[in-house]
Amino acid sequence: MTNATDARSSALTGLAAVLVAGGAALVSVATGAWQPAPATLTAWSLALAGYVLVYVLDAELLVRRPLLPRVPAAPLLLLLGLAVWFLAPGLSWMATLFVVTAASWTTVVGRGGLVALVAVQSVAVAVGMVLGGADVGIVLALTGTFASFQAFAVAVITIAEREAAGRAELDRAHSRLRATHEELRAAHAELRAATALLSASSRDAERLRIARDLHDGVGHQLTALALELEIAGHLAEGEAARHVARARAVAKGLLGEVRATVSALREEPHRLAETLRELLGDLPGLEVALAVEVPEPPAQDVALAVGRAVQEIATNTLRHAGARRLEVAVVQDDDGALTVRAHDDGRGSPAVVPGNGLTGMAERVGALGGRVAVESAPGEGFTVTVTVPRAPGEVRPGARAPTVGRAGAGRDAGRVAP
């Protein structure tokens, strides 16, 4: 926008210079200072009007693009400027048109072409002044003056264009940097989520490993010990029998405690709230409000599906929503089903076009018998609702995989059905 404004301002300045020079010539006619023949005045006026018309069509003054191609416009400006000059060489200020022409040529030719243009127009100034009867001193002075003006105009426009190109490149670099920053934010969120889920999975795996080791190692050994003591109890007599009986009771007690410990380890609930806090904690540039109301521990596969869904929601918010705040609530219904509702304050969208992540989330939740709904509207952010039943079901053989629909009107917009 700034570059277009600067170009328009420069074009208006050039047009003003042409109109002022032409107006001064007309004032000279009105006052009698310049008294050309009628045919000469007519030709001069037509040449000046043609110059103004070509300049306006070429300079993007009416619309934001040239109405006349630059390549034919530049030679036309040169020819019309020469016609105006040689039809009235006594009007020395009309050489201003050569300065405007030189400025207009900067976008058409390179440095060599501009040097040639300035040289041609400077020679034209000198020849016109000689034809007008000016003495040598004035010819040299005006020729040098307008040559300097042309060179200055070319230099100023060239520098301005380079600065504009530099600003445009800087803007593109900033855009690429912002895009990279957004990618890094999303990657950071994905890495944190993967770390949190991996940590939870590692805890579960370690707990189950300990349970298996206790059951397979200590449990079997205690069972064998109890059997040996039972046999020893049948063979022992007197005081020895009483000691063997007490030892057998202790062994049975230890075996019961091991079995209880193994059961507790296998049934220890998944720490859903802790996992979600690790997953959503300290997301760059995004404030997250998390509320978890799950009185009964969910099954491991349900908790994992919820964690993956929340991970995908956070990643999409960072990548696409343009949001500053994300609210996530996880509640448990009376029947034990988990419901995740996430809403961001981003720009929203008139239509939800699912990508691989959203489709994968729908398939993962659908495999457990759950459903996903996505709602959005311009300026209202995104709302994602994920529901997973307490007892996950299996996808029937041959059942169609869940798909994400486009958003439409109503609360069911963009719903994913299992």
CSV table of C-alpha atoms in Angstrom, one decimal:
chain,number,residue,atom,x,y,z
A,1,MET,CA,0.0,0.0,0.0
A,2,THR,CA,2.8,2.4,0.8
A,3,ASN,CA,4.6,1.7,-2.5
A,4,ALA,CA,1.4,2.3,-4.5
A,5,THR,CA,0.8,5.6,-2.6
A,6,ASP,CA,4.4,6.7,-3.3
A,7,ALA,CA,4.1,5.9,-7.0
A,8,ARG,CA,0.8,7.8,-7.2
A,9,SER,CA,2.2,10.8,-5.5
A,10,SER,CA,5.2,10.9,-7.9
A,11,ALA,CA,2.9,10.6,-10.9
A,12,LEU,CA,0.7,13.5,-9.6
A,13,THR,CA,3.8,15.6,-9.1
A,14,GLY,CA,4.9,15.0,-12.7
A,15,LEU,CA,1.4,15.7,-14.1
A,16,ALA,CA,1.4,19.0,-12.1
A,17,ALA,CA,4.7,20.0,-13.6
A,18,VAL,CA,3.4,19.4,-17.1
A,19,LEU,CA,0.2,21.3,-16.5
A,20,VAL,CA,2.0,24.2,-14.9
A,21,ALA,CA,4.3,24.5,-17.9
A,22,GLY,CA,1.4,24.3,-20.3
A,23,GLY,CA,-0.6,26.8,-18.4
A,24,ALA,CA,2.3,29.2,-18.4
A,25,ALA,CA,2.4,28.9,-22.2
A,26,LEU,CA,-1.3,29.6,-22.5
A,27,VAL,CA,-0.9,32.7,-20.3
A,28,SER,CA,1.9,33.8,-22.6
A,29,VAL,CA,-0.5,33.5,-25.5
A,30,ALA,CA,-3.2,35.5,-23.6
A,31,THR,CA,-0.8,38.3,-22.7
A,32,GLY,CA,0.7,38.5,-26.1
A,33,ALA,CA,4.2,37.4,-25.0
A,34,TRP,CA,4.0,34.4,-27.3
A,35,GLN,CA,2.2,35.0,-30.6
A,36,PRO,CA,2.4,31.8,-32.7
A,37,ALA,CA,0.6,31.2,-36.0
A,38,PRO,CA,-2.8,29.6,-35.5
A,39,ALA,CA,-1.7,26.4,-37.2
A,40,THR,CA,1.4,26.3,-34.9
A,41,LEU,CA,-0.7,26.9,-31.8
A,42,THR,CA,-3.2,24.2,-32.8
A,43,ALA,CA,-0.4,21.7,-33.4
A,44,TRP,CA,1.3,22.6,-30.2
A,45,SER,CA,-1.9,22.3,-28.2
A,46,LEU,CA,-2.7,18.9,-29.7
A,47,ALA,CA,0.9,17.7,-29.0
A,48,LEU,CA,0.6,18.9,-25.4
A,49,ALA,CA,-2.8,17.3,-24.9
A,50,GLY,CA,-1.5,14.1,-26.4
A,51,TYR,CA,1.4,14.1,-24.0
A,52,VAL,CA,-0.9,14.7,-21.0
A,53,LEU,CA,-3.2,11.9,-22.1
A,54,VAL,CA,-0.4,9.3,-22.6
A,55,TYR,CA,1.1,10.3,-19.3
A,56,VAL,CA,-2.2,9.8,-17.4
A,57,LEU,CA,-2.8,6.5,-19.0
A,58,ASP,CA,0.7,5.3,-18.3
A,59,ALA,CA,1.1,6.6,-14.7
A,60,GLU,CA,-1.7,4.6,-12.9
A,61,LEU,CA,-3.5,7.8,-12.0
A,62,LEU,CA,-7.0,6.5,-12.8
A,63,VAL,CA,-6.7,2.9,-11.7
A,64,ARG,CA,-4.0,0.8,-10.0
A,65,ARG,CA,-2.5,-0.5,-13.3
A,66,PRO,CA,-1.3,1.2,-16.5
A,67,LEU,CA,-4.1,1.6,-19.0
A,68,LEU,CA,-1.4,1.9,-21.7
A,69,PRO,CA,1.4,-0.6,-22.0
A,70,ARG,CA,4.7,0.9,-20.8
A,71,VAL,CA,6.7,-0.1,-23.9
A,72,PRO,CA,4.7,2.0,-26.4
A,73,ALA,CA,3.9,4.7,-23.9
A,74,ALA,CA,7.6,5.7,-23.3
A,75,PRO,CA,8.4,6.3,-26.9
A,76,LEU,CA,5.2,8.2,-27.4
A,77,LEU,CA,6.0,10.5,-24.5
A,78,LEU,CA,9.5,11.2,-26.0
A,79,LEU,CA,8.0,12.0,-29.5
A,80,LEU,CA,5.2,14.2,-28.1
A,81,GLY,CA,7.6,16.0,-25.8
A,82,LEU,CA,10.0,16.7,-28.8
A,83,ALA,CA,7.0,18.0,-30.8
A,84,VAL,CA,5.9,20.3,-28.0
A,85,TRP,CA,9.4,21.6,-27.7
A,86,PHE,CA,10.3,22.2,-31.3
A,87,LEU,CA,6.9,23.8,-32.1
A,88,ALA,CA,7.7,26.5,-29.5
A,89,PRO,CA,11.4,26.5,-28.8
A,90,GLY,CA,11.1,30.0,-27.4
A,91,LEU,CA,9.2,28.7,-24.4
A,92,SER,CA,12.3,27.5,-22.5
A,93,TRP,CA,10.3,26.2,-19.5
A,94,MET,CA,8.6,23.6,-21.7
A,95,ALA,CA,11.8,21.6,-21.5
A,96,THR,CA,10.3,20.5,-18.1
A,97,LEU,CA,8.5,17.8,-20.2
A,98,PHE,CA,11.9,16.2,-20.8
A,99,VAL,CA,12.4,15.9,-17.1
A,100,VAL,CA,9.0,14.2,-16.7
A,101,THR,CA,9.8,11.9,-19.7
A,102,ALA,CA,13.1,10.9,-18.2
A,103,ALA,CA,11.4,10.0,-14.9
A,104,SER,CA,8.8,7.9,-16.8
A,105,TRP,CA,11.5,5.9,-18.6
A,106,THR,CA,13.1,4.6,-15.5
A,107,THR,CA,10.7,1.6,-15.4
A,108,VAL,CA,11.2,0.7,-19.1
A,109,VAL,CA,14.9,0.8,-19.8
A,110,GLY,CA,18.1,0.2,-18.0
A,111,ARG,CA,20.9,2.5,-17.1
A,112,GLY,CA,22.4,2.7,-20.6
A,113,GLY,CA,19.0,3.5,-22.1
A,114,LEU,CA,18.4,6.3,-19.6
A,115,VAL,CA,21.8,7.8,-20.3
A,116,ALA,CA,21.0,7.8,-24.0
A,117,LEU,CA,17.6,9.3,-23.4
A,118,VAL,CA,19.1,12.2,-21.3
A,119,ALA,CA,21.7,12.8,-24.0
A,120,VAL,CA,19.0,12.9,-26.8
A,121,GLN,CA,16.8,15.2,-24.9
A,122,SER,CA,19.7,17.5,-23.9
A,123,VAL,CA,20.7,17.8,-27.5
A,124,ALA,CA,17.1,18.6,-28.4
A,125,VAL,CA,17.1,21.4,-25.7
A,126,ALA,CA,20.3,22.9,-27.2
A,127,VAL,CA,19.0,22.7,-30.8
A,128,GLY,CA,15.7,24.2,-29.9
A,129,MET,CA,17.3,27.0,-28.1
A,130,VAL,CA,19.5,27.7,-31.1
A,131,LEU,CA,16.5,27.7,-33.4
A,132,GLY,CA,14.8,30.1,-31.0
A,133,GLY,CA,17.6,32.6,-31.4
A,134,ALA,CA,19.1,32.3,-27.9
A,135,ASP,CA,22.8,33.2,-27.5
A,136,VAL,CA,25.4,30.6,-26.7
A,137,GLY,CA,25.6,31.3,-23.0
A,138,ILE,CA,21.9,30.8,-22.5
A,139,VAL,CA,22.0,27.7,-24.7
A,140,LEU,CA,24.7,26.2,-22.6
A,141,ALA,CA,23.2,27.2,-19.3
A,142,LEU,CA,19.7,25.9,-20.0
A,143,THR,CA,21.0,22.7,-21.7
A,144,GLY,CA,23.2,21.9,-18.6
A,145,THR,CA,20.4,22.9,-16.2
A,146,PHE,CA,17.8,20.6,-17.8
A,147,ALA,CA,20.3,17.8,-18.3
A,148,SER,CA,21.0,18.0,-14.6
A,149,PHE,CA,17.3,18.0,-13.8
A,150,GLN,CA,16.8,14.9,-15.9
A,151,ALA,CA,19.7,13.1,-14.3
A,152,PHE,CA,18.4,14.1,-10.9
A,153,ALA,CA,14.8,12.9,-11.7
A,154,VAL,CA,16.2,9.6,-13.0
A,155,ALA,CA,18.4,9.1,-9.9
A,156,VAL,CA,15.5,9.9,-7.5
A,157,ILE,CA,13.1,7.6,-9.2
A,158,THR,CA,15.6,4.8,-9.4
A,159,ILE,CA,16.5,5.1,-5.7
A,160,ALA,CA,12.8,5.2,-4.8
A,161,GLU,CA,12.2,2.0,-6.9
A,162,ARG,CA,15.1,0.2,-5.3
A,163,GLU,CA,13.8,1.2,-1.8
A,164,ALA,CA,10.3,0.0,-2.8
A,165,ALA,CA,11.8,-3.3,-4.0
A,166,GLY,CA,13.8,-3.6,-0.8
A,167,ARG,CA,10.7,-2.9,1.3
A,168,ALA,CA,8.7,-5.5,-0.7
A,169,GLU,CA,11.4,-8.0,-0.3
A,170,LEU,CA,11.6,-7.2,3.4
A,171,ASP,CA,7.8,-7.7,3.7
A,172,ARG,CA,8.1,-11.0,2.0
A,173,ALA,CA,10.9,-12.0,4.3
A,174,HIS,CA,8.7,-11.0,7.3
A,175,SER,CA,5.9,-13.0,5.9
A,176,ARG,CA,8.1,-16.0,5.5
A,177,LEU,CA,9.4,-15.4,9.0
A,178,ARG,CA,5.9,-15.3,10.4
A,179,ALA,CA,5.0,-18.5,8.6
A,180,THR,CA,8.1,-20.1,10.0
A,181,HIS,CA,7.3,-18.9,13.4
A,182,GLU,CA,3.8,-20.3,13.2
A,183,GLU,CA,5.3,-23.6,12.0
A,184,LEU,CA,7.7,-23.6,14.9
A,185,ARG,CA,4.9,-22.9,17.4
A,186,ALA,CA,2.9,-25.8,16.0
A,187,ALA,CA,5.9,-28.1,16.0
A,188,HIS,CA,6.7,-27.1,19.6
A,189,ALA,CA,3.1,-27.9,20.6
A,190,GLU,CA,3.3,-31.2,18.8
A,191,LEU,CA,6.6,-32.1,20.5
A,192,ARG,CA,5.2,-31.2,23.9
A,193,ALA,CA,2.1,-33.3,23.2
A,194,ALA,CA,4.1,-36.2,22.0
A,195,THR,CA,6.4,-36.0,25.1
A,196,ALA,CA,3.4,-35.8,27.4
A,197,LEU,CA,1.6,-38.8,25.8
A,198,LEU,CA,4.9,-40.7,25.6
A,199,SER,CA,5.5,-40.1,29.3
A,200,ALA,CA,2.0,-41.3,30.1
A,201,SER,CA,2.4,-44.4,28.0
A,202,SER,CA,5.8,-45.0,29.5
A,203,ARG,CA,4.4,-44.8,33.0
A,204,ASP,CA,1.6,-47.2,32.0
A,205,ALA,CA,4.0,-49.6,30.4
A,206,GLU,CA,6.4,-49.6,33.4
A,207,ARG,CA,3.5,-50.2,35.8
A,208,LEU,CA,2.3,-53.1,33.7
A,209,ARG,CA,5.8,-54.5,33.5
A,210,ILE,CA,6.2,-54.4,37.3
A,211,ALA,CA,2.8,-56.1,37.7
A,212,ARG,CA,3.9,-58.9,35.3
A,213,ASP,CA,7.2,-59.3,37.1
A,214,LEU,CA,5.5,-59.6,40.5
A,215,HIS,CA,3.0,-62.0,39.1
A,216,ASP,CA,5.3,-64.1,37.1
A,217,GLY,CA,8.3,-64.0,39.5
A,218,VAL,CA,7.4,-63.4,43.2
A,219,GLY,CA,3.9,-64.7,42.8
A,220,HIS,CA,4.9,-68.0,41.3
A,221,GLN,CA,7.7,-68.4,43.9
A,222,LEU,CA,5.3,-67.7,46.8
A,223,THR,CA,2.8,-70.2,45.3
A,224,ALA,CA,5.5,-72.8,45.2
A,225,LEU,CA,6.6,-72.0,48.7
A,226,ALA,CA,3.1,-72.4,50.0
A,227,LEU,CA,2.7,-75.8,48.3
A,228,GLU,CA,6.0,-76.9,49.8
A,229,LEU,CA,5.0,-75.8,53.3
A,230,GLU,CA,1.7,-77.6,52.9
A,231,ILE,CA,3.5,-80.8,52.1
A,232,ALA,CA,5.9,-80.2,54.9
A,233,GLY,CA,3.0,-79.7,57.3
A,234,HIS,CA,1.7,-83.2,56.5
A,235,LEU,CA,5.1,-84.7,57.2
A,236,ALA,CA,6.1,-82.7,60.3
A,237,GLU,CA,5.0,-83.5,63.9
A,238,GLY,CA,4.8,-81.8,67.2
A,239,GLU,CA,6.5,-78.4,67.5
A,240,ALA,CA,7.9,-78.5,64.0
A,241,ALA,CA,4.4,-78.9,62.6
A,242,ARG,CA,3.2,-75.8,64.4
A,243,HIS,CA,6.1,-73.7,62.9
A,244,VAL,CA,5.4,-75.0,59.5
A,245,ALA,CA,1.8,-74.1,59.8
A,246,ARG,CA,2.7,-70.5,60.8
A,247,ALA,CA,5.2,-70.3,57.9
A,248,ARG,CA,2.5,-71.5,55.5
A,249,ALA,CA,0.1,-68.9,56.8
A,250,VAL,CA,2.7,-66.2,56.3
A,251,ALA,CA,3.4,-67.4,52.7
A,252,LYS,CA,-0.3,-67.3,51.9
A,253,GLY,CA,-0.6,-63.8,53.3
A,254,LEU,CA,2.3,-62.6,51.2
A,255,LEU,CA,0.8,-64.3,48.1
A,256,GLY,CA,-2.4,-62.5,48.8
A,257,GLU,CA,-0.6,-59.1,49.1
A,258,VAL,CA,1.3,-59.7,45.9
A,259,ARG,CA,-1.9,-60.5,44.1
A,260,ALA,CA,-3.6,-57.4,45.5
A,261,THR,CA,-0.6,-55.3,44.5
A,262,VAL,CA,-0.6,-56.7,40.9
A,263,SER,CA,-4.3,-56.0,40.6
A,264,ALA,CA,-3.8,-52.4,41.8
A,265,LEU,CA,-1.0,-51.8,39.4
A,266,ARG,CA,-3.0,-53.2,36.5
A,267,GLU,CA,-6.1,-51.1,37.4
A,268,GLU,CA,-4.3,-47.9,38.4
A,269,PRO,CA,-6.2,-45.1,36.5
A,270,HIS,CA,-4.7,-43.2,33.7
A,271,ARG,CA,-3.7,-39.7,35.0
A,272,LEU,CA,-5.7,-37.8,32.4
A,273,ALA,CA,-5.7,-34.4,34.0
A,274,GLU,CA,-1.9,-34.5,34.6
A,275,THR,CA,-1.3,-35.6,31.0
A,276,LEU,CA,-3.5,-32.9,29.6
A,277,ARG,CA,-1.8,-30.3,31.7
A,278,GLU,CA,1.6,-31.4,30.4
A,279,LEU,CA,0.2,-31.4,26.9
A,280,LEU,CA,-1.2,-27.9,27.0
A,281,GLY,CA,1.2,-26.2,29.3
A,282,ASP,CA,3.2,-23.2,28.0
A,283,LEU,CA,2.1,-23.2,24.4
A,284,PRO,CA,3.9,-20.3,22.7
A,285,GLY,CA,1.6,-17.3,22.0
A,286,LEU,CA,-1.5,-19.1,23.2
A,287,GLU,CA,-3.3,-18.8,26.5
A,288,VAL,CA,-4.9,-22.1,27.5
A,289,ALA,CA,-7.7,-22.6,30.1
A,290,LEU,CA,-8.0,-26.3,31.0
A,291,ALA,CA,-10.8,-27.7,33.2
A,292,VAL,CA,-11.0,-31.5,33.9
A,293,GLU,CA,-14.0,-32.9,35.8
A,294,VAL,CA,-13.5,-36.7,35.6
A,295,PRO,CA,-14.4,-38.3,38.9
A,296,GLU,CA,-14.0,-41.9,37.6
A,297,PRO,CA,-10.7,-42.9,35.9
A,298,PRO,CA,-11.2,-43.6,32.2
A,299,ALA,CA,-10.0,-46.7,30.4
A,300,GLN,CA,-6.5,-46.5,28.9
A,301,ASP,CA,-7.6,-46.5,25.3
A,302,VAL,CA,-10.2,-43.8,26.1
A,303,ALA,CA,-7.7,-41.6,27.8
A,304,LEU,CA,-5.3,-42.0,25.0
A,305,ALA,CA,-7.9,-41.1,22.4
A,306,VAL,CA,-8.8,-38.0,24.4
A,307,GLY,CA,-5.2,-37.0,24.7
A,308,ARG,CA,-4.6,-37.4,21.0
A,309,ALA,CA,-7.8,-35.4,20.2
A,310,VAL,CA,-6.7,-32.5,22.5
A,311,GLN,CA,-3.2,-32.6,20.9
A,312,GLU,CA,-4.7,-32.3,17.4
A,313,ILE,CA,-7.0,-29.4,18.6
A,314,ALA,CA,-4.1,-27.5,20.1
A,315,THR,CA,-2.0,-28.0,16.9
A,316,ASN,CA,-4.8,-26.8,14.7
A,317,THR,CA,-5.4,-23.8,16.8
A,318,LEU,CA,-1.7,-22.8,16.6
A,319,ARG,CA,-1.5,-23.4,12.8
A,320,HIS,CA,-4.8,-22.2,11.5
A,321,ALA,CA,-7.0,-20.3,14.0
A,322,GLY,CA,-5.0,-17.1,14.6
A,323,ALA,CA,-6.3,-17.4,18.2
A,324,ARG,CA,-4.9,-15.9,21.4
A,325,ARG,CA,-6.9,-18.1,23.8
A,326,LEU,CA,-8.0,-21.7,23.9
A,327,GLU,CA,-10.5,-23.1,26.3
A,328,VAL,CA,-10.6,-26.9,26.9
A,329,ALA,CA,-13.1,-28.6,29.2
A,330,VAL,CA,-13.2,-32.4,29.8
A,331,VAL,CA,-16.2,-33.7,31.6
A,332,GLN,CA,-17.6,-37.2,32.4
A,333,ASP,CA,-21.3,-37.8,31.8
A,334,ASP,CA,-23.5,-39.8,34.2
A,335,ASP,CA,-23.0,-42.9,32.0
A,336,GLY,CA,-19.3,-42.5,32.2
A,337,ALA,CA,-18.7,-41.1,28.7
A,338,LEU,CA,-16.0,-38.5,28.3
A,339,THR,CA,-16.8,-35.2,26.5
A,340,VAL,CA,-14.1,-32.8,25.4
A,341,ARG,CA,-15.2,-29.3,24.3
A,342,ALA,CA,-12.6,-26.9,23.0
A,343,HIS,CA,-13.2,-23.4,21.8
A,344,ASP,CA,-10.8,-20.7,20.5
A,345,ASP,CA,-11.2,-17.0,19.9
A,346,GLY,CA,-9.7,-17.1,16.4
A,347,ARG,CA,-10.9,-15.8,13.2
A,348,GLY,CA,-13.1,-18.8,12.4
A,349,SER,CA,-14.1,-19.9,8.9
A,350,PRO,CA,-17.3,-20.1,6.9
A,351,ALA,CA,-16.5,-23.8,6.0
A,352,VAL,CA,-14.6,-26.5,7.8
A,353,VAL,CA,-12.3,-28.2,5.3
A,354,PRO,CA,-10.8,-31.3,7.1
A,355,GLY,CA,-7.2,-32.1,6.8
A,356,ASN,CA,-5.3,-35.3,7.7
A,357,GLY,CA,-5.1,-34.4,11.4
A,358,LEU,CA,-8.9,-33.8,11.8
A,359,THR,CA,-9.8,-36.8,9.7
A,360,GLY,CA,-7.4,-39.0,11.8
A,361,MET,CA,-8.9,-37.7,15.0
A,362,ALA,CA,-12.4,-38.6,13.8
A,363,GLU,CA,-11.3,-42.0,12.7
A,364,ARG,CA,-9.5,-42.7,16.1
A,365,VAL,CA,-12.5,-41.5,18.1
A,366,GLY,CA,-15.0,-43.3,15.8
A,367,ALA,CA,-13.1,-46.6,16.3
A,368,LEU,CA,-14.1,-46.3,20.0
A,369,GLY,CA,-17.7,-45.7,19.2
A,370,GLY,CA,-17.4,-41.9,19.7
A,371,ARG,CA,-18.1,-38.9,17.6
A,372,VAL,CA,-16.6,-35.5,16.7
A,373,ALA,CA,-18.4,-32.3,15.8
A,374,VAL,CA,-16.7,-29.1,14.5
A,375,GLU,CA,-18.5,-25.8,14.4
A,376,SER,CA,-17.2,-22.5,13.1
A,377,ALA,CA,-18.2,-19.1,11.6
A,378,PRO,CA,-16.3,-16.1,10.6
A,379,GLY,CA,-15.2,-14.1,13.6
A,380,GLU,CA,-16.4,-16.8,16.1
A,381,GLY,CA,-13.5,-19.1,16.2
A,382,PHE,CA,-13.7,-22.9,16.2
A,383,THR,CA,-15.6,-25.2,18.5
A,384,VAL,CA,-14.6,-28.9,18.6
A,385,THR,CA,-16.7,-31.4,20.6
A,386,VAL,CA,-15.3,-34.9,21.1
A,387,THR,CA,-17.4,-37.6,22.8
A,388,VAL,CA,-16.0,-41.0,23.7
A,389,PRO,CA,-18.2,-43.7,25.5
A,390,ARG,CA,-17.1,-45.3,28.7
A,391,ALA,CA,-17.0,-48.8,27.2
A,392,PRO,CA,-15.4,-48.3,23.8
A,393,GLY,CA,-17.0,-50.2,20.9
A,394,GLU,CA,-15.4,-51.8,18.0
A,395,VAL,CA,-16.0,-50.7,14.4
A,396,ARG,CA,-18.2,-53.2,12.6
A,397,PRO,CA,-16.5,-55.1,9.8
A,398,GLY,CA,-17.1,-53.3,6.5
A,399,ALA,CA,-18.3,-50.1,8.3
A,400,ARG,CA,-17.4,-46.9,6.6
A,401,ALA,CA,-14.7,-44.8,8.3
A,402,PRO,CA,-15.9,-41.5,9.8
A,403,THR,CA,-15.5,-38.4,7.7
A,404,VAL,CA,-15.4,-34.8,8.5
A,405,GLY,CA,-18.2,-32.8,6.9
A,406,ARG,CA,-18.1,-29.1,5.8
A,407,ALA,CA,-19.5,-26.6,8.2
A,408,GLY,CA,-23.0,-25.3,7.5
A,409,ALA,CA,-25.8,-23.7,9.4
A,410,GLY,CA,-26.9,-25.0,12.9
A,411,ARG,CA,-25.1,-26.7,15.7
A,412,ASP,CA,-24.5,-29.9,13.8
A,413,ALA,CA,-22.3,-28.1,11.2
A,414,GLY,CA,-19.2,-30.0,10.3
A,415,ARG,CA,-20.2,-33.0,12.5
A,416,VAL,CA,-18.2,-36.3,12.3
A,417,ALA,CA,-20.4,-39.3,12.6
A,418,PRO,CA,-19.0,-42.7,13.6
